[in-house]
Amino acid sequence: MRKAIELSIKNMERGGGPFGAVIVKDGEIIAASANSVTIDNDPTAHAEVNAIREETKKLGTFDLSGCEIYSSCEPCQMCLGAIYWAKIDSLYFGNTKKDADDIGFSDNFIYEEIDKDYQHRNLKTQTMMRDEAIEAFNIWKNKEDKIEY
């Protein structure tokens, strides 16, 4: 956790946000990264996502079972989803989402939007061409050599 906190502090010196994350496997740090949203002009470049990307490249797998993630702050919805998708075993964090909200990093609007039916969200959202799109899902469902994830 100290390494994640250290990354969150040092990252501000290079123009990034105050967030750091470290992924550990078998007691060894495999990946350590900070938030690079403003540095990379990438809204998905949160510390946790960056660390997951680094770890999967190093280990050569998308399945991070057996790993733990230490984040300087409670992960946002996107990062929490990525942590679940990566199958990381444990999550530890320092600052809370309330602490982040108090300094201007609020995710509340996303929590509120997710609870709405998509027809009532602020982001114009509608389904289209489902009859054509479902073909890919039907092929996947019957594919015998697929890699499950």
PDB file of C-alpha atoms in Angstrom:
ATOM      1  CA  MET A   1       0.000   0.000   0.000  1.00  0.00           C
ATOM      2  CA  ARG A   2       2.859   2.378   0.740  1.00  0.00           C
ATOM      3  CA  LYS A   3       4.085   1.959  -2.854  1.00  0.00           C
ATOM      4  CA  ALA A   4       0.623   2.837  -4.218  1.00  0.00           C
ATOM      5  CA  ILE A   5       0.487   5.914  -1.991  1.00  0.00           C
ATOM      6  CA  GLU A   6       4.014   6.906  -3.032  1.00  0.00           C
ATOM      7  CA  LEU A   7       3.018   6.599  -6.703  1.00  0.00           C
ATOM      8  CA  SER A   8      -0.073   8.760  -6.093  1.00  0.00           C
ATOM      9  CA  ILE A   9       2.069  11.544  -4.636  1.00  0.00           C
ATOM     10  CA  LYS A  10       4.900  11.388  -7.188  1.00  0.00           C
ATOM     11  CA  ASN A  11       2.451  11.214 -10.086  1.00  0.00           C
ATOM     12  CA  MET A  12       1.274  14.766  -9.453  1.00  0.00           C
ATOM     13  CA  GLU A  13       4.829  16.020 -10.093  1.00  0.00           C
ATOM     14  CA  ARG A  14       4.604  14.690 -13.661  1.00  0.00           C
ATOM     15  CA  GLY A  15       1.153  16.156 -14.293  1.00  0.00           C
ATOM     16  CA  GLY A  16      -1.012  13.172 -13.394  1.00  0.00           C
ATOM     17  CA  GLY A  17      -3.763  12.721 -10.861  1.00  0.00           C
ATOM     18  CA  PRO A  18      -3.253  11.693  -7.218  1.00  0.00           C
ATOM     19  CA  PHE A  19      -3.835   7.977  -7.737  1.00  0.00           C
ATOM     20  CA  GLY A  20      -1.534   4.953  -7.656  1.00  0.00           C
ATOM     21  CA  ALA A  21      -2.007   1.190  -7.775  1.00  0.00           C
ATOM     22  CA  VAL A  22       0.154  -1.871  -7.250  1.00  0.00           C
ATOM     23  CA  ILE A  23      -0.585  -5.503  -8.113  1.00  0.00           C
ATOM     24  CA  VAL A  24       1.087  -8.251  -6.110  1.00  0.00           C
ATOM     25  CA  LYS A  25       1.397 -11.961  -6.818  1.00  0.00           C
ATOM     26  CA  ASP A  26       2.962 -14.362  -4.344  1.00  0.00           C
ATOM     27  CA  GLY A  27       4.161 -11.446  -2.205  1.00  0.00           C
ATOM     28  CA  GLU A  28       6.013  -9.774  -5.097  1.00  0.00           C
ATOM     29  CA  ILE A  29       5.061  -6.523  -6.845  1.00  0.00           C
ATOM     30  CA  ILE A  30       4.501  -7.413 -10.492  1.00  0.00           C
ATOM     31  CA  ALA A  31       2.948  -4.140 -11.658  1.00  0.00           C
ATOM     32  CA  ALA A  32       2.888  -0.607 -10.277  1.00  0.00           C
ATOM     33  CA  SER A  33       1.297   2.315 -12.032  1.00  0.00           C
ATOM     34  CA  ALA A  34      -0.268   5.709 -11.555  1.00  0.00           C
ATOM     35  CA  ASN A  35      -3.132   7.593 -13.136  1.00  0.00           C
ATOM     36  CA  SER A  36      -2.159   8.967 -16.557  1.00  0.00           C
ATOM     37  CA  VAL A  37      -5.481  10.353 -17.822  1.00  0.00           C
ATOM     38  CA  THR A  38      -4.135  13.857 -18.470  1.00  0.00           C
ATOM     39  CA  ILE A  39      -0.666  12.677 -19.494  1.00  0.00           C
ATOM     40  CA  ASP A  40      -1.931  10.192 -22.116  1.00  0.00           C
ATOM     41  CA  ASN A  41      -5.177  12.023 -22.942  1.00  0.00           C
ATOM     42  CA  ASP A  42      -6.930   8.742 -22.152  1.00  0.00           C
ATOM     43  CA  PRO A  43      -9.972   8.814 -19.842  1.00  0.00           C
ATOM     44  CA  THR A  44      -9.516   5.086 -19.141  1.00  0.00           C
ATOM     45  CA  ALA A  45      -5.907   5.440 -17.957  1.00  0.00           C
ATOM     46  CA  HIS A  46      -6.707   5.179 -14.261  1.00  0.00           C
ATOM     47  CA  ALA A  47      -4.035   3.751 -11.980  1.00  0.00           C
ATOM     48  CA  GLU A  48      -5.807   0.421 -11.506  1.00  0.00           C
ATOM     49  CA  VAL A  49      -6.462  -0.090 -15.229  1.00  0.00           C
ATOM     50  CA  ASN A  50      -2.870   0.872 -16.067  1.00  0.00           C
ATOM     51  CA  ALA A  51      -1.573  -1.614 -13.484  1.00  0.00           C
ATOM     52  CA  ILE A  52      -3.849  -4.372 -14.805  1.00  0.00           C
ATOM     53  CA  ARG A  53      -2.636  -3.723 -18.360  1.00  0.00           C
ATOM     54  CA  GLU A  54       0.985  -3.872 -17.199  1.00  0.00           C
ATOM     55  CA  GLU A  55       0.443  -7.053 -15.175  1.00  0.00           C
ATOM     56  CA  THR A  56      -1.369  -8.941 -17.936  1.00  0.00           C
ATOM     57  CA  LYS A  57       1.442  -8.145 -20.372  1.00  0.00           C
ATOM     58  CA  LYS A  58       4.098  -9.318 -17.906  1.00  0.00           C
ATOM     59  CA  LEU A  59       2.270 -12.515 -17.000  1.00  0.00           C
ATOM     60  CA  GLY A  60       0.931 -13.195 -20.504  1.00  0.00           C
ATOM     61  CA  THR A  61      -2.626 -13.817 -19.326  1.00  0.00           C
ATOM     62  CA  PHE A  62      -5.894 -11.942 -18.865  1.00  0.00           C
ATOM     63  CA  ASP A  63      -6.672 -13.995 -15.743  1.00  0.00           C
ATOM     64  CA  LEU A  64      -5.040 -12.449 -12.672  1.00  0.00           C
ATOM     65  CA  SER A  65      -6.350 -15.011 -10.196  1.00  0.00           C
ATOM     66  CA  GLY A  66      -3.970 -15.272  -7.274  1.00  0.00           C
ATOM     67  CA  CYS A  67      -3.171 -11.546  -7.376  1.00  0.00           C
ATOM     68  CA  GLU A  68      -3.970  -8.717  -4.991  1.00  0.00           C
ATOM     69  CA  ILE A  69      -4.367  -5.044  -5.879  1.00  0.00           C
ATOM     70  CA  TYR A  70      -3.471  -2.147  -3.615  1.00  0.00           C
ATOM     71  CA  SER A  71      -4.937   1.187  -4.637  1.00  0.00           C
ATOM     72  CA  SER A  72      -4.291   4.564  -3.073  1.00  0.00           C
ATOM     73  CA  CYS A  73      -8.031   5.261  -3.412  1.00  0.00           C
ATOM     74  CA  GLU A  74     -11.239   3.265  -3.546  1.00  0.00           C
ATOM     75  CA  PRO A  75     -11.642   2.349  -7.223  1.00  0.00           C
ATOM     76  CA  CYS A  76     -14.256   3.990  -9.426  1.00  0.00           C
ATOM     77  CA  GLN A  77     -16.895   1.862 -11.148  1.00  0.00           C
ATOM     78  CA  MET A  78     -14.772   1.375 -14.274  1.00  0.00           C
ATOM     79  CA  CYS A  79     -11.740   0.239 -12.290  1.00  0.00           C
ATOM     80  CA  LEU A  80     -13.778  -1.971  -9.993  1.00  0.00           C
ATOM     81  CA  GLY A  81     -15.290  -3.613 -13.065  1.00  0.00           C
ATOM     82  CA  ALA A  82     -11.806  -4.147 -14.519  1.00  0.00           C
ATOM     83  CA  ILE A  83     -10.639  -5.668 -11.223  1.00  0.00           C
ATOM     84  CA  TYR A  84     -13.538  -8.121 -11.302  1.00  0.00           C
ATOM     85  CA  TRP A  85     -12.992  -8.933 -14.999  1.00  0.00           C
ATOM     86  CA  ALA A  86      -9.299  -9.589 -14.282  1.00  0.00           C
ATOM     87  CA  LYS A  87     -10.341 -12.022 -11.503  1.00  0.00           C
ATOM     88  CA  ILE A  88      -8.049 -10.394  -8.946  1.00  0.00           C
ATOM     89  CA  ASP A  89      -8.526 -12.087  -5.560  1.00  0.00           C
ATOM     90  CA  SER A  90      -8.292  -9.136  -3.152  1.00  0.00           C
ATOM     91  CA  LEU A  91      -8.610  -5.354  -3.184  1.00  0.00           C
ATOM     92  CA  TYR A  92      -7.121  -3.010  -0.597  1.00  0.00           C
ATOM     93  CA  PHE A  93      -7.479   0.768  -0.770  1.00  0.00           C
ATOM     94  CA  GLY A  94      -6.441   3.867   1.178  1.00  0.00           C
ATOM     95  CA  ASN A  95      -8.649   6.878   0.490  1.00  0.00           C
ATOM     96  CA  THR A  96     -12.402   6.380   0.141  1.00  0.00           C
ATOM     97  CA  LYS A  97     -14.680   7.541  -2.674  1.00  0.00           C
ATOM     98  CA  LYS A  98     -15.927  10.218  -0.248  1.00  0.00           C
ATOM     99  CA  ASP A  99     -12.332  11.464   0.164  1.00  0.00           C
ATOM    100  CA  ALA A 100     -12.039  11.621  -3.644  1.00  0.00           C
ATOM    101  CA  ASP A 101     -15.366  13.437  -3.907  1.00  0.00           C
ATOM    102  CA  ASP A 102     -14.159  15.997  -1.363  1.00  0.00           C
ATOM    103  CA  ILE A 103     -11.275  17.035  -3.686  1.00  0.00           C
ATOM    104  CA  GLY A 104     -13.345  17.126  -6.885  1.00  0.00           C
ATOM    105  CA  PHE A 105     -13.170  13.524  -8.141  1.00  0.00           C
ATOM    106  CA  SER A 106     -16.842  12.575  -7.891  1.00  0.00           C
ATOM    107  CA  ASP A 107     -18.320   9.433  -9.399  1.00  0.00           C
ATOM    108  CA  ASN A 108     -21.786   9.986  -7.942  1.00  0.00           C
ATOM    109  CA  PHE A 109     -23.306  10.946 -11.285  1.00  0.00           C
ATOM    110  CA  ILE A 110     -22.260   7.587 -12.742  1.00  0.00           C
ATOM    111  CA  TYR A 111     -23.800   5.653  -9.843  1.00  0.00           C
ATOM    112  CA  GLU A 112     -27.034   7.592 -10.390  1.00  0.00           C
ATOM    113  CA  GLU A 113     -26.994   7.041 -14.153  1.00  0.00           C
ATOM    114  CA  ILE A 114     -26.366   3.293 -13.871  1.00  0.00           C
ATOM    115  CA  ASP A 115     -29.479   2.918 -11.717  1.00  0.00           C
ATOM    116  CA  LYS A 116     -31.669   4.489 -14.428  1.00  0.00           C
ATOM    117  CA  ASP A 117     -33.254   2.602 -17.306  1.00  0.00           C
ATOM    118  CA  TYR A 118     -31.158   3.411 -20.369  1.00  0.00           C
ATOM    119  CA  GLN A 119     -34.050   5.364 -21.907  1.00  0.00           C
ATOM    120  CA  HIS A 120     -33.865   7.820 -18.986  1.00  0.00           C
ATOM    121  CA  ARG A 121     -30.104   8.373 -18.834  1.00  0.00           C
ATOM    122  CA  ASN A 122     -28.485  11.710 -19.649  1.00  0.00           C
ATOM    123  CA  LEU A 123     -26.446   9.940 -22.329  1.00  0.00           C
ATOM    124  CA  LYS A 124     -28.735   9.341 -25.292  1.00  0.00           C
ATOM    125  CA  THR A 125     -28.884   5.540 -25.436  1.00  0.00           C
ATOM    126  CA  GLN A 126     -30.938   3.246 -27.621  1.00  0.00           C
ATOM    127  CA  THR A 127     -30.728  -0.237 -28.979  1.00  0.00           C
ATOM    128  CA  MET A 128     -30.553  -0.732 -32.738  1.00  0.00           C
ATOM    129  CA  MET A 129     -30.006  -3.528 -35.276  1.00  0.00           C
ATOM    130  CA  ARG A 130     -30.285  -6.167 -32.566  1.00  0.00           C
ATOM    131  CA  ASP A 131     -31.539  -8.736 -35.093  1.00  0.00           C
ATOM    132  CA  GLU A 132     -28.223  -8.409 -36.944  1.00  0.00           C
ATOM    133  CA  ALA A 133     -26.012  -7.979 -33.885  1.00  0.00           C
ATOM    134  CA  ILE A 134     -27.315 -11.163 -32.234  1.00  0.00           C
ATOM    135  CA  GLU A 135     -25.638 -13.217 -34.975  1.00  0.00           C
ATOM    136  CA  ALA A 136     -22.221 -12.761 -33.323  1.00  0.00           C
ATOM    137  CA  PHE A 137     -23.628 -13.998 -30.003  1.00  0.00           C
ATOM    138  CA  ASN A 138     -25.228 -17.025 -31.657  1.00  0.00           C
ATOM    139  CA  ILE A 139     -21.916 -17.931 -33.300  1.00  0.00           C
ATOM    140  CA  TRP A 140     -20.085 -17.505 -29.965  1.00  0.00           C
ATOM    141  CA  LYS A 141     -22.647 -19.642 -28.147  1.00  0.00           C
ATOM    142  CA  ASN A 142     -22.044 -22.544 -30.546  1.00  0.00           C
ATOM    143  CA  LYS A 143     -18.286 -22.061 -30.978  1.00  0.00           C
ATOM    144  CA  GLU A 144     -16.464 -25.126 -29.682  1.00  0.00           C
ATOM    145  CA  ASP A 145     -12.913 -23.711 -29.589  1.00  0.00           C
ATOM    146  CA  LYS A 146     -13.666 -20.473 -27.739  1.00  0.00           C
ATOM    147  CA  ILE A 147     -11.508 -19.240 -24.881  1.00  0.00           C
ATOM    148  CA  GLU A 148     -13.809 -18.534 -21.950  1.00  0.00           C
ATOM    149  CA  TYR A 149     -13.188 -15.402 -19.901  1.00  0.00           C
TER     150      TYR A 149
END
